[in-house]
Short mmCIF file of C-alpha atoms and ligand atoms in Angstrom, two decimals:
data_model
loop_
_atom_site.label_atom_id
_atom_site.label_comp_id
_atom_site.label_asym_id
_atom_site.label_seq_id
_atom_site.Cartn_x
_atom_site.Cartn_y
_atom_site.Cartn_z
CA UNK A 696 -0.05 -0.18 -0.01
CA UNK A 697 1.20 3.30 -0.82
CA UNK A 698 2.26 5.77 1.89
CA UNK A 699 -0.30 7.88 3.38
CA UNK A 700 -0.81 11.35 2.26
CA UNK A 701 -2.43 13.82 4.52
CA UNK A 702 -3.26 17.50 3.92
CA UNK A 703 -4.61 20.45 5.54
CA UNK A 704 -7.19 22.13 3.83
CA UNK A 705 -9.65 25.17 4.38
CA UNK A 706 -13.18 25.06 3.47
CA UNK A 707 -15.86 27.69 3.50
CA UNK A 708 -18.48 25.62 5.44
CA UNK A 709 -18.59 22.40 7.21
CA UNK A 710 -22.38 21.57 6.60
CA UNK A 711 -23.64 20.94 3.49
CA UNK A 712 -27.47 20.88 2.72
CA UNK A 713 -28.57 17.10 2.11
CA UNK A 714 -30.87 15.31 -0.27
CA UNK A 715 -30.37 12.06 1.68
CA UNK A 716 -33.64 10.89 2.94
CA UNK A 717 -32.27 10.61 6.60
CA UNK A 718 -30.82 13.97 7.27
CA UNK A 719 -30.99 17.64 6.66
CA UNK A 720 -27.36 18.26 6.68
CA UNK A 721 -24.50 16.15 5.82
CA UNK A 722 -21.03 17.00 7.30
CA UNK A 723 -17.63 15.18 6.78
CA UNK A 724 -14.93 16.70 8.43
CA UNK A 725 -12.32 14.84 6.32
CA UNK A 726 -12.13 14.24 2.57
CA UNK A 727 -10.96 10.55 1.94
CA UNK A 728 -11.18 7.75 4.68
CA UNK A 729 -8.23 5.91 5.82
CA UNK A 730 -10.41 2.58 6.78
CA UNK A 731 -10.01 1.73 2.91
CA UNK A 732 -12.83 -0.52 2.71
CA UNK A 733 -12.69 -2.54 -0.57
CA UNK A 734 -16.25 -2.01 -1.00
CA UNK A 735 -16.49 1.75 -0.18
CA UNK A 736 -19.29 3.37 -2.03
CA UNK A 737 -17.62 6.89 -1.21
CA UNK A 738 -14.67 6.14 -3.29
CA UNK A 739 -16.68 8.03 -6.17
CA UNK A 740 -15.37 11.26 -3.95
CA UNK A 741 -12.18 10.98 -5.68
CA UNK A 742 -13.73 12.55 -8.88
CA UNK A 743 -15.14 15.45 -7.25
CA UNK A 744 -11.94 16.21 -4.86
CA UNK A 745 -9.17 15.93 -7.33
CA UNK A 746 -7.70 12.91 -5.83
CA UNK A 747 -6.03 10.30 -8.34
CA UNK A 748 -4.46 8.60 -5.32
CA UNK A 749 -5.61 4.96 -4.53
CA UNK A 750 -8.74 5.31 -2.08
CA UNK A 751 -7.58 5.07 1.31
CA UNK A 752 -4.20 6.40 0.66
CA UNK A 753 -5.11 9.85 1.10
CA UNK A 754 -6.49 12.37 3.68
CA UNK A 755 -7.70 15.94 3.47
CA UNK A 756 -8.29 17.12 6.94
CA UNK A 757 -10.87 20.13 6.90
CA UNK A 758 -10.54 23.51 8.55
CA UNK A 759 -13.40 25.89 8.67
CA UNK A 760 -14.42 28.96 10.20
CA UNK A 761 -16.10 28.53 13.33
CA UNK A 762 -20.07 27.67 12.89
CA UNK A 763 -21.96 30.94 13.22
CA UNK A 764 -25.14 30.88 15.09
CA UNK A 765 -25.39 27.15 15.83
CA UNK A 766 -28.79 27.42 17.23
CA UNK A 767 -29.82 27.77 13.80
CA UNK A 768 -29.37 23.78 13.70
CA UNK A 769 -31.87 23.65 16.37
CA UNK A 770 -33.91 20.53 15.75
CA UNK A 771 -32.20 19.76 12.25
CA UNK A 772 -30.82 16.27 11.77
CA UNK A 773 -27.23 16.29 10.96
CA UNK A 774 -25.88 13.47 9.61
CA UNK A 775 -21.69 13.03 10.28
CA UNK A 776 -19.88 10.67 8.15
CA UNK A 777 -21.91 10.18 5.12
CA UNK A 778 -18.47 10.06 2.77
CA UNK A 779 -15.96 9.51 5.50
CA UNK A 780 -15.73 7.99 8.85
CA UNK A 781 -15.38 10.88 11.27
CA UNK A 782 -13.37 8.62 13.60
CA UNK A 783 -10.78 7.35 11.25
CA UNK A 784 -7.20 6.98 13.27
CA UNK A 785 -6.33 10.53 12.34
CA UNK A 786 -8.98 11.93 14.09
CA UNK A 787 -7.13 11.24 17.24
CA UNK A 788 -4.38 13.78 16.20
CA UNK A 789 -6.24 16.28 14.28
CA UNK A 790 -9.68 16.20 16.18
CA UNK A 791 -11.71 17.74 13.64
CA UNK A 792 -14.99 15.81 14.39
CA UNK A 793 -14.31 16.84 18.19
CA UNK A 794 -13.96 20.78 17.20
CA UNK A 795 -17.33 20.32 15.23
CA UNK A 796 -18.98 18.74 18.04
CA UNK A 797 -17.67 21.46 20.39
CA UNK A 798 -18.90 24.17 18.08
CA UNK A 799 -22.38 22.80 17.87
CA UNK A 800 -22.75 21.98 21.44
CA UNK A 801 -26.13 23.29 22.78
CA UNK A 802 -27.43 23.95 19.41
CA UNK A 803 -30.08 21.51 19.61
CA UNK A 804 -29.05 19.91 16.62
CA UNK A 805 -30.21 16.10 16.23
CA UNK A 806 -27.01 14.02 15.41
CA UNK A 807 -26.64 10.96 13.59
CA UNK A 808 -22.91 9.52 13.38
CA UNK A 809 -21.87 6.52 11.41
CA UNK A 810 -18.60 5.03 12.04
CA UNK A 811 -16.53 1.68 12.25
CA UNK A 812 -14.36 2.66 15.08
CA UNK A 813 -14.40 2.81 18.87
CA UNK A 814 -12.32 6.14 19.11
CA UNK A 815 -15.55 7.59 19.48
CA UNK A 816 -15.62 6.59 22.96
CA UNK A 817 -13.53 9.58 23.83
CA UNK A 818 -16.46 11.80 22.77
CA UNK A 819 -19.31 9.90 24.31
CA UNK A 820 -20.03 12.39 26.81
CA UNK A 821 -20.01 15.33 24.62
CA UNK A 822 -22.15 13.14 22.06
CA UNK A 823 -24.75 12.03 24.93
CA UNK A 824 -25.28 15.87 25.66
CA UNK A 825 -27.11 16.20 22.01
CA UNK A 826 -30.84 15.71 22.19
CA UNK A 827 -31.86 12.46 20.16
CA UNK A 828 -28.18 11.78 19.32
CA UNK A 829 -27.65 8.35 17.63
CA UNK A 830 -24.39 6.42 16.30
CA UNK A 831 -24.29 3.56 13.82
CA UNK A 832 -21.37 0.93 13.67
CA UNK A 833 -21.05 -1.05 10.68
CA UNK A 834 -20.55 -4.47 11.00
CA UNK A 835 -20.97 -7.06 8.23
CA UNK A 836 -19.10 -10.12 9.95
CA UNK A 837 -18.21 -11.68 13.06
CA UNK A 838 -14.94 -13.28 11.37
CA UNK A 839 -12.12 -10.97 12.10
CA UNK A 840 -9.96 -12.56 9.18
CA UNK A 841 -12.92 -11.73 6.49
CA UNK A 842 -13.00 -8.20 8.33
CA UNK A 843 -9.12 -7.66 7.84
CA UNK A 844 -9.53 -8.30 4.13
CA UNK A 845 -12.14 -5.94 3.85
CA UNK A 846 -10.93 -2.96 5.83
CA UNK A 847 -8.42 -1.57 8.04
CA UNK A 848 -10.89 -0.20 10.81
CA UNK A 849 -10.77 -1.62 14.33
CA UNK A 850 -11.98 -5.21 15.08
CA UNK A 851 -15.57 -6.03 14.98
CA UNK A 852 -15.05 -6.95 19.07
CA UNK A 853 -13.99 -3.35 19.62
CA UNK A 854 -17.10 -2.07 17.23
CA UNK A 855 -19.30 -4.19 19.20
CA UNK A 856 -17.95 -2.90 22.58
CA UNK A 857 -18.19 0.75 21.80
CA UNK A 858 -21.80 -0.08 21.07
CA UNK A 859 -22.59 -1.48 24.16
CA UNK A 860 -20.83 1.36 25.87
CA UNK A 861 -22.68 3.97 24.12
CA UNK A 862 -26.19 2.25 24.76
CA UNK A 863 -25.52 1.62 28.32
CA UNK A 864 -24.87 5.42 28.60
CA UNK A 865 -28.35 6.16 27.09
CA UNK A 866 -27.22 7.19 23.62
CA UNK A 867 -29.19 5.61 21.06
CA UNK A 868 -27.15 3.09 18.76
CA UNK A 869 -27.61 1.21 15.37
CA UNK A 870 -26.09 -2.10 14.31
CA UNK A 871 -25.60 -1.56 10.75
CA UNK A 872 -25.24 -4.83 9.13
CA UNK A 873 -23.63 -3.59 5.77
CA UNK A 874 -22.64 -4.33 3.35
CA UNK A 875 -24.07 -8.16 3.23
CA UNK A 876 -22.00 -10.32 1.30
CA UNK A 877 -23.89 -13.23 0.10
CA UNK A 878 -23.49 -16.30 2.35
CA UNK A 879 -20.37 -14.64 4.10
CA UNK A 880 -22.28 -12.29 6.22
CA UNK A 881 -24.15 -14.40 9.02
CA UNK A 882 -26.73 -11.71 9.68
CA UNK A 883 -28.59 -13.73 12.35
CA UNK A 884 -25.22 -14.39 14.49
CA UNK A 885 -24.80 -10.74 14.33
CA UNK A 886 -28.21 -9.79 15.39
CA UNK A 887 -27.70 -12.32 18.24
CA UNK A 888 -24.49 -10.41 19.23
CA UNK A 889 -25.86 -7.02 18.93
CA UNK A 890 -29.63 -7.07 19.85
CA UNK A 891 -28.98 -6.16 23.70
CA UNK A 892 -27.00 -3.07 22.85
CA UNK A 893 -28.73 -1.33 19.87
CA UNK A 894 -32.37 0.55 19.10
CA UNK A 895 -32.04 -0.68 15.62
CA UNK A 896 -30.67 -2.77 13.39
CA UNK A 897 -30.33 -1.74 9.61
CA UNK A 898 -29.61 -4.22 6.95
CA UNK A 899 -28.26 -3.07 3.34
CA UNK A 900 -26.92 -5.87 0.72
CA UNK A 901 -23.74 -5.71 -1.02
CA UNK A 902 -24.16 -3.39 -4.09
CA UNK A 903 -21.20 -3.99 -6.77
CA UNK A 904 -20.96 -0.53 -8.76
CA UNK A 905 -17.98 1.04 -10.48
CA UNK A 906 -14.19 0.23 -9.96
CA UNK A 907 -14.53 -2.28 -6.95
CA UNK A 908 -16.85 -4.65 -8.50
CA UNK A 909 -13.80 -6.37 -9.99
CA UNK A 910 -11.82 -6.03 -6.97
CA UNK A 911 -14.78 -8.18 -5.05
CA UNK A 912 -15.51 -10.65 -7.54
CA UNK A 913 -11.54 -11.25 -7.88
CA UNK A 914 -11.32 -11.58 -4.02
CA UNK A 915 -14.61 -14.04 -4.00
CA UNK A 916 -12.62 -16.39 -6.85
CA UNK A 917 -9.62 -16.28 -4.79
CA UNK A 918 -10.89 -17.09 -1.08
CA UNK A 919 -14.38 -18.20 -1.91
CA UNK A 920 -14.37 -19.86 -5.05
CA UNK A 921 -17.41 -22.10 -4.29
CA UNK A 922 -19.54 -18.89 -3.93
CA UNK A 923 -18.37 -17.73 -7.42
CA UNK A 924 -21.51 -19.11 -9.37
CA UNK A 925 -23.82 -17.35 -7.09
CA UNK A 926 -22.01 -13.97 -6.91
CA UNK A 927 -21.99 -14.12 -10.82
CA UNK A 928 -25.64 -14.72 -10.79
CA UNK A 929 -26.26 -12.06 -8.33
CA UNK A 930 -23.84 -9.23 -9.77
CA UNK A 931 -23.44 -10.38 -13.35
CA UNK A 932 -27.12 -11.34 -14.13
CA UNK A 933 -28.69 -8.93 -11.56
CA UNK A 934 -30.73 -11.93 -10.39
CA UNK A 935 -32.56 -10.81 -6.94
CA UNK A 936 -33.56 -14.42 -5.99
CA UNK A 937 -30.99 -14.23 -3.17
CA UNK A 938 -32.18 -11.24 -1.30
CA UNK A 939 -35.86 -12.13 -1.95
CA UNK A 940 -34.77 -15.47 -0.16
CA UNK A 941 -32.84 -13.86 2.54
CA UNK A 942 -35.70 -11.32 3.04
CA UNK A 943 -38.29 -13.87 3.87
CA UNK A 944 -35.68 -15.92 5.89
CA UNK A 945 -34.85 -12.88 8.04
CA UNK A 946 -38.62 -11.91 8.43
CA UNK A 947 -39.42 -15.48 9.71
CA UNK A 948 -36.44 -15.06 12.21
CA UNK A 949 -37.30 -11.84 13.69
CA UNK A 950 -40.76 -12.90 14.30
CA UNK A 951 -39.52 -16.20 16.07
CA UNK A 952 -36.96 -13.94 18.19
CA UNK A 953 -39.84 -11.28 18.83
CA UNK A 954 -38.32 -8.57 16.86
CA UNK A 955 -40.11 -6.17 14.48
CA UNK A 956 -38.98 -6.39 11.12
CA UNK A 957 -39.79 -3.42 8.50
CA UNK A 958 -38.72 -2.38 5.22
CA UNK A 959 -37.19 1.29 4.42
CA UNK A 960 -38.81 2.71 7.67
CA UNK A 961 -36.60 4.69 9.89
CA UNK A 962 -39.28 6.14 12.24
CA UNK A 963 -37.81 6.40 15.85
CA UNK A 964 -41.11 6.19 18.14
CA UNK A 965 -39.85 3.51 20.48
CA UNK A 966 -39.02 4.08 24.03
CA UNK A 967 -35.20 3.61 24.78
CA UNK A 968 -35.45 0.40 26.49
CA UNK A 969 -37.66 -1.55 23.89
CA UNK A 970 -36.23 -4.19 21.51
CA UNK A 971 -34.42 -3.02 18.43
CA UNK A 972 -36.48 -3.11 15.19
CA UNK A 973 -34.68 -4.40 12.00
CA UNK A 974 -35.12 -2.37 8.90
CA UNK A 975 -34.40 -3.87 5.72
CA UNK A 976 -32.78 -1.17 3.45
CA UNK A 977 -31.98 -4.03 0.64
CA UNK A 978 -31.88 -1.86 -2.90
CA UNK A 979 -32.61 1.14 -0.89
CA UNK A 980 -30.55 3.37 -3.43
CA UNK A 981 -32.57 2.34 -6.08
CA UNK A 982 -36.03 3.09 -4.22
CA UNK A 983 -34.38 6.38 -3.33
CA UNK A 984 -33.87 7.44 -7.14
CA UNK A 985 -37.49 6.29 -7.62
CA UNK A 986 -38.85 8.33 -4.67
CA UNK A 987 -37.04 11.48 -5.93
CA UNK A 988 -39.39 10.95 -9.21
CA UNK A 989 -42.26 10.67 -7.07
CA UNK A 990 -42.41 6.81 -7.41
CA UNK A 991 -42.05 5.72 -3.80
CA UNK A 992 -43.41 7.41 -0.33
CA UNK A 993 -41.58 6.96 2.67
CA UNK A 994 -38.45 5.92 1.27
S1 SF4 B 340 -15.36 3.50 6.64
FE1 SF4 B 340 -16.75 3.94 5.06
S2 SF4 B 340 -16.03 5.84 4.14
FE2 SF4 B 340 -14.63 4.71 5.42
S3 SF4 B 340 -13.59 3.32 3.45
FE3 SF4 B 340 -14.96 2.12 4.77
S4 SF4 B 340 -17.03 2.44 3.56
FE4 SF4 B 340 -15.63 4.06 3.17
#
């Protein structure tokens, strides 16, 4: 892997109006992400930010003028980490996510933070001071060697432990089972591990778009050759049979263990101590596009 290239950059504003259905503003204190996931959907960012380096080998550290009038964000949904991990290892040194939280403290903004790290434990108290804050950890395997093949983030054990600590401290947590790799991701085993420590369980299937499709298919051919025909069916012939069967199986499993199972519904109306709701977001991005055209409500 080439050496990591880190640059400090000055940006006009750190908050951007978002068209994601889950938030009104998205916030990314860094450009790039050193977790370097092989399946990273955010790697398209390279095109817009003038980077030609390999994804995961560069990081722009953002500096901005202090947020004026943070109360303007009172009650607004802010999503931190849509195209980076705000708690990448470099956050320990640069502290830009921490700076952002300190500037927004007391604003009344509703935070949603996505990470694959436990460095976020450093900011537990600060995050807990925001109303309705929630934090999600991506966990798509319990097999640390598969995880090591896919990303450079901290171990799954450390992610699950951070989730437990936040939940114990009364902050809403989400176990984001994403991306689900056909057969390799044992969704039920992950739910068993996480269900006592989270308020939501999101499910998202692996999409293979762009440059990383070949990387993943080559990996499957090399490490899981017996699964290659299935992956070819799902990703070369766009056959949804696997996902439909998994959806049915998980629905049945959820009902057996007494958890609600919904599709594309992220309403947060449960009391904190209620069991988590499983939300299926299979093919969510396609549904979003359709919703944008007026085709689907509540996506
Ligand atoms: S943690 Fe998220 S943003 Fe970072 S490389 Fe992985 S998928 Fe991409």
